[in-house]
Amino acid sequence: MSQQTTPQDISKILAQAGPYPLAAYQFVQEGLRYTVERVHDHADAAPGASRHVSGQQLCLGLRDYAIDQYGLLAPVVLANWHVHRTEDFGRMVFALIEVGAMSKTSQDSLDDFRGVYEFAEAFSAE
């Protein structure tokens, strides 16, 4: 017997992941699509080919997506969402996996998101 996940269940799971607003989760999902498109060239992809990206690839893609979307304000927007390090991305990703909004392989872990980069350096305006 399968149990349906209710909106209350989803809200509870997401709240347990951290103080991230819904906009941050939406950003991660949109950033995943952005990253997959950049990592996997669709012209060369065979039908049914894996479109998986690693935690490190996703963190780098989310950095690029944030800069693309918000420019110099990217670190301000992320900080407003309580996102201060790559581990925050991982916590959101694994919360989204738990509610069925994302998937993972057996090799994926939260550790894949630890210390991928320092926000101060990654979002510097040099």
Tab-separated table of N, CA, C and O in Angstrom:
chain	number	residue	atom	x	y	z
A	1	MET	N	0.841	-1.175	0.000
A	1	MET	CA	0.000	0.000	0.000
A	1	MET	C	0.889	1.243	0.000
A	1	MET	O	1.711	1.424	0.873
A	2	SER	N	0.758	2.090	-0.989
A	2	SER	CA	1.583	3.295	-1.047
A	2	SER	C	0.836	4.458	-0.398
A	2	SER	O	-0.379	4.558	-0.473
A	3	GLN	N	1.616	5.296	0.216
A	3	GLN	CA	1.048	6.446	0.903
A	3	GLN	C	1.367	7.690	0.091
A	3	GLN	O	2.506	7.908	-0.306
A	4	GLN	N	0.366	8.510	-0.148
A	4	GLN	CA	0.536	9.738	-0.918
A	4	GLN	C	1.162	10.815	-0.024
A	4	GLN	O	0.799	10.961	1.131
A	5	THR	N	2.112	11.553	-0.571
A	5	THR	CA	2.727	12.654	0.164
A	5	THR	C	1.802	13.861	0.083
A	5	THR	O	1.447	14.302	-1.010
A	6	THR	N	1.428	14.385	1.221
A	6	THR	CA	0.523	15.535	1.267
A	6	THR	C	1.323	16.828	1.242
A	6	THR	O	2.517	16.833	1.555
A	7	PRO	N	0.681	17.948	0.900
A	7	PRO	CA	1.385	19.240	0.948
A	7	PRO	C	1.955	19.534	2.339
A	7	PRO	O	3.015	20.130	2.463
A	8	GLN	N	1.260	19.092	3.389
A	8	GLN	CA	1.764	19.297	4.740
A	8	GLN	C	3.041	18.493	4.966
A	8	GLN	O	3.970	18.965	5.609
A	9	ASP	N	3.073	17.258	4.438
A	9	ASP	CA	4.273	16.429	4.546
A	9	ASP	C	5.444	17.106	3.839
A	9	ASP	O	6.553	17.153	4.360
A	10	ILE	N	5.182	17.614	2.654
A	10	ILE	CA	6.231	18.276	1.875
A	10	ILE	C	6.741	19.498	2.627
A	10	ILE	O	7.947	19.692	2.763
A	11	SER	N	5.840	20.300	3.143
A	11	SER	CA	6.241	21.494	3.902
A	11	SER	C	7.091	21.115	5.109
A	11	SER	O	8.087	21.771	5.414
A	12	LYS	N	6.713	20.050	5.789
A	12	LYS	CA	7.448	19.602	6.977
A	12	LYS	C	8.852	19.136	6.594
A	12	LYS	O	9.834	19.486	7.254
A	13	ILE	N	8.959	18.359	5.535
A	13	ILE	CA	10.263	17.855	5.086
A	13	ILE	C	11.162	19.015	4.677
A	13	ILE	O	12.327	19.079	5.057
A	14	LEU	N	10.623	19.949	3.922
A	14	LEU	CA	11.420	21.088	3.474
A	14	LEU	C	11.843	21.954	4.658
A	14	LEU	O	12.979	22.422	4.711
A	15	ALA	N	10.961	22.135	5.626
A	15	ALA	CA	11.292	22.940	6.809
A	15	ALA	C	12.397	22.283	7.628
A	15	ALA	O	13.241	22.970	8.211
A	16	GLN	N	12.429	20.958	7.666
A	16	GLN	CA	13.466	20.252	8.412
A	16	GLN	C	14.841	20.415	7.771
A	16	GLN	O	15.860	20.300	8.441
A	17	ALA	N	14.877	20.693	6.479
A	17	ALA	CA	16.152	20.838	5.768
A	17	ALA	C	16.865	22.123	6.162
A	17	ALA	O	18.093	22.182	6.117
A	18	GLY	N	16.125	23.135	6.536
A	18	GLY	CA	16.736	24.404	6.893
A	18	GLY	C	15.781	25.554	6.680
A	18	GLY	O	14.643	25.360	6.262
A	19	PRO	N	16.256	26.764	6.919
A	19	PRO	CA	15.393	27.951	6.865
A	19	PRO	C	15.235	28.516	5.453
A	19	PRO	O	15.183	29.729	5.270
A	20	TYR	N	15.185	27.653	4.464
A	20	TYR	CA	15.175	28.108	3.071
A	20	TYR	C	13.750	28.358	2.600
A	20	TYR	O	12.877	27.509	2.763
A	21	PRO	N	13.505	29.501	1.963
A	21	PRO	CA	12.163	29.777	1.434
A	21	PRO	C	11.906	28.981	0.158
A	21	PRO	O	12.828	28.457	-0.475
A	22	LEU	N	10.650	28.924	-0.220
A	22	LEU	CA	10.252	28.203	-1.423
A	22	LEU	C	11.014	28.703	-2.649
A	22	LEU	O	11.396	27.917	-3.516
A	23	ALA	N	11.283	30.000	-2.725
A	23	ALA	CA	12.019	30.561	-3.872
A	23	ALA	C	13.398	29.921	-4.013
A	23	ALA	O	13.878	29.726	-5.125
A	24	ALA	N	14.030	29.579	-2.901
A	24	ALA	CA	15.351	28.945	-2.958
A	24	ALA	C	15.248	27.550	-3.562
A	24	ALA	O	16.103	27.138	-4.355
A	25	TYR	N	14.196	26.810	-3.190
A	25	TYR	CA	13.992	25.473	-3.760
A	25	TYR	C	13.697	25.566	-5.255
A	25	TYR	O	14.173	24.755	-6.050
A	26	GLN	N	12.912	26.557	-5.639
A	26	GLN	CA	12.621	26.756	-7.061
A	26	GLN	C	13.897	27.096	-7.823
A	26	GLN	O	14.120	26.604	-8.928
A	27	PHE	N	14.735	27.920	-7.221
A	27	PHE	CA	16.015	28.269	-7.826
A	27	PHE	C	16.860	27.013	-8.039
A	27	PHE	O	17.462	26.831	-9.106
A	28	VAL	N	16.920	26.125	-7.055
A	28	VAL	CA	17.709	24.890	-7.173
A	28	VAL	C	17.161	24.016	-8.299
A	28	VAL	O	17.931	23.477	-9.105
A	29	GLN	N	15.849	23.901	-8.403
A	29	GLN	CA	15.272	23.082	-9.477
A	29	GLN	C	15.552	23.696	-10.854
A	29	GLN	O	15.923	22.979	-11.788
A	30	GLU	N	15.395	25.001	-10.968
A	30	GLU	CA	15.698	25.673	-12.240
A	30	GLU	C	17.196	25.584	-12.541
A	30	GLU	O	17.595	25.392	-13.690
A	31	GLY	N	18.012	25.735	-11.512
A	31	GLY	CA	19.460	25.635	-11.674
A	31	GLY	C	19.898	24.246	-12.077
A	31	GLY	O	20.890	24.089	-12.802
A	32	LEU	N	19.176	23.228	-11.631
A	32	LEU	CA	19.480	21.861	-12.074
A	32	LEU	C	19.245	21.737	-13.575
A	32	LEU	O	20.101	21.207	-14.297
A	33	ARG	N	18.127	22.233	-14.055
A	33	ARG	CA	17.865	22.180	-15.509
A	33	ARG	C	18.950	22.930	-16.279
A	33	ARG	O	19.453	22.454	-17.301
A	34	TYR	N	19.320	24.091	-15.793
A	34	TYR	CA	20.378	24.901	-16.395
A	34	TYR	C	21.689	24.110	-16.441
A	34	TYR	O	22.364	24.071	-17.468
A	35	THR	N	22.030	23.474	-15.344
A	35	THR	CA	23.283	22.723	-15.250
A	35	THR	C	23.277	21.517	-16.168
A	35	THR	O	24.261	21.257	-16.875
A	36	VAL	N	22.174	20.770	-16.180
A	36	VAL	CA	22.073	19.583	-17.040
A	36	VAL	C	22.255	19.977	-18.501
A	36	VAL	O	22.973	19.308	-19.255
A	37	GLU	N	21.635	21.072	-18.907
A	37	GLU	CA	21.761	21.523	-20.296
A	37	GLU	C	23.201	21.893	-20.635
A	37	GLU	O	23.656	21.659	-21.749
A	38	ARG	N	23.915	22.461	-19.682
A	38	ARG	CA	25.305	22.860	-19.924
A	38	ARG	C	26.251	21.672	-19.884
A	38	ARG	O	27.241	21.654	-20.606
A	39	VAL	N	25.978	20.699	-19.032
A	39	VAL	CA	26.880	19.550	-18.871
A	39	VAL	C	26.664	18.526	-19.982
A	39	VAL	O	27.620	17.955	-20.495
A	40	HIS	N	25.408	18.303	-20.333
A	40	HIS	CA	25.078	17.280	-21.330
A	40	HIS	C	24.652	17.953	-22.623
A	40	HIS	O	23.603	18.577	-22.692
A	41	ASP	N	25.471	17.826	-23.644
A	41	ASP	CA	25.160	18.394	-24.951
A	41	ASP	C	24.042	17.577	-25.577
A	41	ASP	O	24.215	16.395	-25.870
A	42	HIS	N	22.888	18.193	-25.776
A	42	HIS	CA	21.726	17.475	-26.289
A	42	HIS	C	21.939	16.928	-27.693
A	42	HIS	O	21.361	15.919	-28.058
A	43	ALA	N	22.759	17.572	-28.485
A	43	ALA	CA	22.985	17.115	-29.851
A	43	ALA	C	23.661	15.745	-29.870
A	43	ALA	O	23.408	14.932	-30.754
A	44	ASP	N	24.513	15.485	-28.879
A	44	ASP	CA	25.234	14.218	-28.830
A	44	ASP	C	24.566	13.174	-27.954
A	44	ASP	O	25.016	12.031	-27.904
A	45	ALA	N	23.508	13.540	-27.253
A	45	ALA	CA	22.882	12.627	-26.298
A	45	ALA	C	22.045	11.574	-27.022
A	45	ALA	O	21.243	11.880	-27.897
A	46	ALA	N	22.257	10.330	-26.644
A	46	ALA	CA	21.452	9.238	-27.166
A	46	ALA	C	20.113	9.233	-26.429
A	46	ALA	O	20.056	9.604	-25.254
A	47	PRO	N	19.052	8.816	-27.096
A	47	PRO	CA	17.755	8.747	-26.408
A	47	PRO	C	17.873	7.851	-25.169
A	47	PRO	O	18.442	6.773	-25.216
A	48	GLY	N	17.359	8.336	-24.057
A	48	GLY	CA	17.403	7.566	-22.817
A	48	GLY	C	18.720	7.644	-22.073
A	48	GLY	O	18.889	7.014	-21.037
A	49	ALA	N	19.670	8.427	-22.594
A	49	ALA	CA	20.971	8.554	-21.930
A	49	ALA	C	20.804	9.279	-20.597
A	49	ALA	O	19.925	10.112	-20.437
A	50	SER	N	21.664	8.946	-19.668
A	50	SER	CA	21.617	9.574	-18.349
A	50	SER	C	21.897	11.064	-18.459
A	50	SER	O	22.779	11.490	-19.189
A	51	ARG	N	21.144	11.827	-17.708
A	51	ARG	CA	21.351	13.273	-17.651
A	51	ARG	C	21.744	13.661	-16.233
A	51	ARG	O	21.535	14.778	-15.805
A	52	HIS	N	22.334	12.723	-15.526
A	52	HIS	CA	22.738	12.941	-14.138
A	52	HIS	C	23.905	13.917	-14.064
A	52	HIS	O	24.768	13.928	-14.944
A	53	VAL	N	23.915	14.743	-13.023
A	53	VAL	CA	25.064	15.586	-12.720
A	53	VAL	C	25.445	15.311	-11.270
A	53	VAL	O	24.603	14.977	-10.441
A	54	SER	N	26.718	15.447	-10.973
A	54	SER	CA	27.201	15.217	-9.615
A	54	SER	C	26.870	16.420	-8.738
A	54	SER	O	26.516	17.500	-9.230
A	55	GLY	N	27.022	16.250	-7.442
A	55	GLY	CA	26.819	17.352	-6.513
A	55	GLY	C	27.754	18.511	-6.805
A	55	GLY	O	27.353	19.677	-6.764
A	56	GLN	N	29.002	18.180	-7.126
A	56	GLN	CA	29.971	19.235	-7.444
A	56	GLN	C	29.569	19.979	-8.712
A	56	GLN	O	29.639	21.206	-8.772
A	57	GLN	N	29.171	19.225	-9.737
A	57	GLN	CA	28.741	19.871	-10.981
A	57	GLN	C	27.531	20.764	-10.735
A	57	GLN	O	27.446	21.867	-11.278
A	58	LEU	N	26.603	20.285	-9.907
A	58	LEU	CA	25.417	21.079	-9.630
A	58	LEU	C	25.778	22.356	-8.877
A	58	LEU	O	25.276	23.435	-9.205
A	59	CYS	N	26.660	22.266	-7.910
A	59	CYS	CA	27.079	23.477	-7.180
A	59	CYS	C	27.690	24.507	-8.123
A	59	CYS	O	27.396	25.698	-8.029
A	60	LEU	N	28.545	24.048	-9.022
A	60	LEU	CA	29.158	24.965	-9.992
A	60	LEU	C	28.106	25.541	-10.929
A	60	LEU	O	28.123	26.738	-11.249
A	61	GLY	N	27.174	24.708	-11.351
A	61	GLY	CA	26.094	25.186	-12.201
A	61	GLY	C	25.195	26.175	-11.490
A	61	GLY	O	24.761	27.171	-12.080
A	62	LEU	N	24.920	25.928	-10.203
A	62	LEU	CA	24.092	26.860	-9.435
A	62	LEU	C	24.789	28.203	-9.254
A	62	LEU	O	24.139	29.256	-9.280
A	63	ARG	N	26.105	28.164	-9.101
A	63	ARG	CA	26.860	29.423	-9.030
A	63	ARG	C	26.688	30.204	-10.333
A	63	ARG	O	26.358	31.390	-10.328
A	64	ASP	N	26.904	29.526	-11.450
A	64	ASP	CA	26.786	30.189	-12.752
A	64	ASP	C	25.362	30.675	-13.001
A	64	ASP	O	25.154	31.771	-13.531
A	65	TYR	N	24.383	29.859	-12.612
A	65	TYR	CA	22.983	30.230	-12.804
A	65	TYR	C	22.630	31.457	-11.958
A	65	TYR	O	21.937	32.364	-12.428
A	66	ALA	N	23.118	31.503	-10.726
A	66	ALA	CA	22.860	32.650	-9.852
A	66	ALA	C	23.439	33.918	-10.457
A	66	ALA	O	22.786	34.971	-10.479
A	67	ILE	N	24.669	33.826	-10.961
A	67	ILE	CA	25.302	34.993	-11.585
A	67	ILE	C	24.548	35.398	-12.845
A	67	ILE	O	24.316	36.581	-13.100
A	68	ASP	N	24.112	34.414	-13.620
A	68	ASP	CA	23.359	34.677	-14.842
A	68	ASP	C	22.027	35.368	-14.522
A	68	ASP	O	21.624	36.306	-15.206
A	69	GLN	N	21.367	34.920	-13.471
A	69	GLN	CA	20.047	35.450	-13.113
A	69	GLN	C	20.114	36.776	-12.349
A	69	GLN	O	19.280	37.646	-12.560
A	70	TYR	N	21.088	36.892	-11.439
A	70	TYR	CA	21.094	38.016	-10.510
A	70	TYR	C	22.327	38.911	-10.599
A	70	TYR	O	22.399	39.913	-9.895
A	71	GLY	N	23.285	38.558	-11.431
A	71	GLY	CA	24.477	39.373	-11.600
A	71	GLY	C	25.208	39.605	-10.291
A	71	GLY	O	25.381	38.681	-9.493
A	72	LEU	N	25.614	40.839	-10.047
A	72	LEU	CA	26.357	41.174	-8.835
A	72	LEU	C	25.531	41.003	-7.567
A	72	LEU	O	26.086	40.934	-6.463
A	73	LEU	N	24.218	40.910	-7.712
A	73	LEU	CA	23.349	40.711	-6.541
A	73	LEU	C	23.212	39.244	-6.147
A	73	LEU	O	22.556	38.933	-5.144
A	74	ALA	N	23.813	38.336	-6.893
A	74	ALA	CA	23.680	36.908	-6.602
A	74	ALA	C	23.993	36.565	-5.147
A	74	ALA	O	23.191	35.881	-4.495
A	75	PRO	N	25.131	37.017	-4.584
A	75	PRO	CA	25.394	36.645	-3.188
A	75	PRO	C	24.381	37.247	-2.211
A	75	PRO	O	24.071	36.640	-1.184
A	76	VAL	N	23.834	38.403	-2.540
A	76	VAL	CA	22.830	39.036	-1.678
A	76	VAL	C	21.531	38.227	-1.711
A	76	VAL	O	20.914	37.958	-0.670
A	77	VAL	N	21.119	37.815	-2.904
A	77	VAL	CA	19.898	37.012	-3.047
A	77	VAL	C	20.062	35.690	-2.297
A	77	VAL	O	19.184	35.291	-1.515
A	78	LEU	N	21.179	35.016	-2.503
A	78	LEU	CA	21.402	33.734	-1.831
A	78	LEU	C	21.431	33.906	-0.312
A	78	LEU	O	20.828	33.108	0.415
A	79	ALA	N	22.098	34.935	0.164
A	79	ALA	CA	22.156	35.178	1.614
A	79	ALA	C	20.759	35.463	2.164
A	79	ALA	O	20.420	35.005	3.264
A	80	ASN	N	19.947	36.169	1.405
A	80	ASN	CA	18.574	36.442	1.822
A	80	ASN	C	17.778	35.144	1.970
A	80	ASN	O	16.850	35.065	2.768
A	81	TRP	N	18.150	34.129	1.192
A	81	TRP	CA	17.508	32.806	1.260
A	81	TRP	C	18.186	31.896	2.294
A	81	TRP	O	17.870	30.723	2.367
A	82	HIS	N	19.149	32.431	3.049
A	82	HIS	CA	19.906	31.656	4.052
A	82	HIS	C	20.820	30.621	3.399
A	82	HIS	O	21.104	29.576	3.995
A	83	VAL	N	21.276	30.904	2.198
A	83	VAL	CA	22.202	30.028	1.483
A	83	VAL	C	23.569	30.696	1.542
A	83	VAL	O	23.784	31.734	0.919
A	84	HIS	N	24.483	30.090	2.326
A	84	HIS	CA	25.790	30.696	2.574
A	84	HIS	C	26.958	29.813	2.163
A	84	HIS	O	28.097	30.270	2.147
A	85	ARG	N	26.677	28.548	1.882
A	85	ARG	CA	27.743	27.620	1.485
A	85	ARG	C	27.138	26.515	0.629
A	85	ARG	O	25.924	26.343	0.592
A	86	THR	N	28.003	25.784	-0.035
A	86	THR	CA	27.511	24.754	-0.953
A	86	THR	C	26.734	23.654	-0.232
A	86	THR	O	25.866	23.022	-0.828
A	87	GLU	N	27.013	23.444	1.042
A	87	GLU	CA	26.265	22.458	1.813
A	87	GLU	C	24.778	22.818	1.880
A	87	GLU	O	23.918	21.936	1.960
A	88	ASP	N	24.467	24.123	1.844
A	88	ASP	CA	23.063	24.539	1.833
A	88	ASP	C	22.367	24.040	0.570
A	88	ASP	O	21.214	23.595	0.628
A	89	PHE	N	23.056	24.091	-0.559
A	89	PHE	CA	22.487	23.534	-1.787
A	89	PHE	C	22.205	22.045	-1.597
A	89	PHE	O	21.145	21.545	-1.981
A	90	GLY	N	23.152	21.336	-1.007
A	90	GLY	CA	22.978	19.908	-0.778
A	90	GLY	C	21.797	19.597	0.116
A	90	GLY	O	21.034	18.656	-0.157
A	91	ARG	N	21.622	20.365	1.166
A	91	ARG	CA	20.490	20.138	2.068
A	91	ARG	C	19.167	20.323	1.326
A	91	ARG	O	18.223	19.550	1.515
A	92	MET	N	19.111	21.334	0.457
A	92	MET	CA	17.885	21.541	-0.315
A	92	MET	C	17.677	20.422	-1.327
A	92	MET	O	16.559	19.919	-1.493
A	93	VAL	N	18.746	20.008	-1.993
A	93	VAL	CA	18.642	18.929	-2.975
A	93	VAL	C	18.123	17.661	-2.309
A	93	VAL	O	17.195	17.013	-2.813
A	94	PHE	N	18.681	17.298	-1.171
A	94	PHE	CA	18.251	16.060	-0.524
A	94	PHE	C	16.845	16.163	0.052
A	94	PHE	O	16.117	15.165	0.113
A	95	ALA	N	16.406	17.358	0.424
A	95	ALA	CA	15.008	17.551	0.827
A	95	ALA	C	14.095	17.368	-0.389
A	95	ALA	O	13.031	16.730	-0.287
A	96	LEU	N	14.503	17.896	-1.535
A	96	LEU	CA	13.720	17.728	-2.759
A	96	LEU	C	13.690	16.265	-3.200
A	96	LEU	O	12.675	15.788	-3.715
A	97	ILE	N	14.769	15.548	-2.978
A	97	ILE	CA	14.791	14.110	-3.269
A	97	ILE	C	13.787	13.394	-2.371
A	97	ILE	O	13.013	12.539	-2.819
A	98	GLU	N	13.768	13.765	-1.101
A	98	GLU	CA	12.877	13.106	-0.141
A	98	GLU	C	11.408	13.291	-0.496
A	98	GLU	O	10.596	12.393	-0.267
A	99	VAL	N	11.057	14.431	-1.080
A	99	VAL	CA	9.657	14.660	-1.456
A	99	VAL	C	9.366	14.212	-2.888
A	99	VAL	O	8.254	14.383	-3.375
A	100	GLY	N	10.371	13.642	-3.563
A	100	GLY	CA	10.165	13.110	-4.904
A	100	GLY	C	10.300	14.116	-6.022
A	100	GLY	O	9.975	13.820	-7.171
A	101	ALA	N	10.805	15.309	-5.737
A	101	ALA	CA	10.940	16.350	-6.760
A	101	ALA	C	12.262	16.256	-7.510
A	101	ALA	O	12.438	16.899	-8.542
A	102	MET	N	13.207	15.466	-6.995
A	102	MET	CA	14.496	15.208	-7.640
A	102	MET	C	14.845	13.752	-7.382
A	102	MET	O	14.233	13.102	-6.528
A	103	SER	N	15.830	13.271	-8.104
A	103	SER	CA	16.267	11.892	-7.891
A	103	SER	C	17.775	11.860	-7.718
A	103	SER	O	18.465	12.837	-7.997
A	104	LYS	N	18.275	10.712	-7.257
A	104	LYS	CA	19.701	10.546	-7.042
A	104	LYS	C	20.104	9.144	-7.418
A	104	LYS	O	19.262	8.263	-7.569
A	105	THR	N	21.408	8.948	-7.568
A	105	THR	CA	21.943	7.614	-7.766
A	105	THR	C	22.402	7.077	-6.419
A	105	THR	O	22.476	7.817	-5.434
A	106	SER	N	22.747	5.815	-6.377
A	106	SER	CA	23.202	5.220	-5.120
A	106	SER	C	24.543	5.794	-4.669
A	106	SER	O	24.892	5.710	-3.497
A	107	GLN	N	25.295	6.398	-5.577
A	107	GLN	CA	26.592	6.978	-5.232
A	107	GLN	C	26.481	8.412	-4.706
A	107	GLN	O	27.427	8.935	-4.146
A	108	ASP	N	25.351	9.066	-4.898
A	108	ASP	CA	25.187	10.455	-4.480
A	108	ASP	C	25.032	10.554	-2.968
A	108	ASP	O	24.331	9.746	-2.358
A	109	SER	N	25.679	11.570	-2.387
A	109	SER	CA	25.531	11.799	-0.947
A	109	SER	C	25.629	13.291	-0.656
A	109	SER	O	26.112	14.075	-1.480
A	110	LEU	N	25.204	13.647	0.524
A	110	LEU	CA	25.289	15.034	0.970
A	110	LEU	C	26.737	15.515	0.997
A	110	LEU	O	27.023	16.688	0.755
A	111	ASP	N	27.665	14.597	1.237
A	111	ASP	CA	29.090	14.959	1.252
A	111	ASP	C	29.567	15.517	-0.082
A	111	ASP	O	30.546	16.266	-0.126
A	112	ASP	N	28.894	15.176	-1.179
A	112	ASP	CA	29.270	15.681	-2.497
A	112	ASP	C	29.152	17.201	-2.590
A	112	ASP	O	29.729	17.820	-3.480
A	113	PHE	N	28.405	17.790	-1.660
A	113	PHE	CA	28.148	19.229	-1.683
A	113	PHE	C	29.024	19.997	-0.697
A	113	PHE	O	28.968	21.214	-0.647
A	114	ARG	N	29.832	19.301	0.069
A	114	ARG	CA	30.631	19.956	1.120
A	114	ARG	C	31.865	20.639	0.535
A	114	ARG	O	32.663	20.023	-0.152
A	115	GLY	N	31.990	21.939	0.827
A	115	GLY	CA	33.191	22.685	0.488
A	115	GLY	C	33.554	22.734	-0.979
A	115	GLY	O	34.730	22.788	-1.314
A	116	VAL	N	32.567	22.722	-1.856
A	116	VAL	CA	32.866	22.770	-3.291
A	116	VAL	C	33.541	24.098	-3.634
A	116	VAL	O	34.486	24.131	-4.414
A	117	TYR	N	33.090	25.175	-3.030
A	117	TYR	CA	33.735	26.481	-3.168
A	117	TYR	C	33.302	27.366	-2.017
A	117	TYR	O	32.308	27.087	-1.344
A	118	GLU	N	34.069	28.419	-1.812
A	118	GLU	CA	33.726	29.433	-0.817
A	118	GLU	C	32.913	30.517	-1.524
A	118	GLU	O	33.312	31.008	-2.576
A	119	PHE	N	31.787	30.887	-0.953
A	119	PHE	CA	30.921	31.876	-1.578
A	119	PHE	C	31.628	33.206	-1.807
A	119	PHE	O	31.430	33.840	-2.832
A	120	ALA	N	32.439	33.625	-0.853
A	120	ALA	CA	33.121	34.924	-0.995
A	120	ALA	C	33.980	34.953	-2.245
A	120	ALA	O	34.035	35.971	-2.945
A	121	GLU	N	34.642	33.856	-2.554
A	121	GLU	CA	35.479	33.796	-3.754
A	121	GLU	C	34.642	33.553	-5.006
A	121	GLU	O	34.864	34.181	-6.050
A	122	ALA	N	33.688	32.649	-4.918
A	122	ALA	CA	32.896	32.259	-6.084
A	122	ALA	C	32.048	33.406	-6.626
A	122	ALA	O	31.797	33.481	-7.824
A	123	PHE	N	31.627	34.306	-5.733
A	123	PHE	CA	30.759	35.395	-6.151
A	123	PHE	C	31.450	36.762	-6.066
A	123	PHE	O	30.784	37.792	-6.030
A	124	SER	N	32.781	36.764	-6.042
A	124	SER	CA	33.500	38.042	-5.987
A	124	SER	C	33.330	38.770	-7.317
A	124	SER	O	33.194	38.162	-8.366
A	125	ALA	N	33.365	40.072	-7.261
A	125	ALA	CA	33.129	40.902	-8.444
A	125	ALA	C	34.425	41.272	-9.135
A	125	ALA	O	34.542	42.333	-9.722
A	126	GLU	N	35.418	40.408	-9.118
A	126	GLU	CA	36.724	40.709	-9.736
A	126	GLU	C	36.618	40.831	-11.225
A	126	GLU	O	35.988	40.185	-11.933
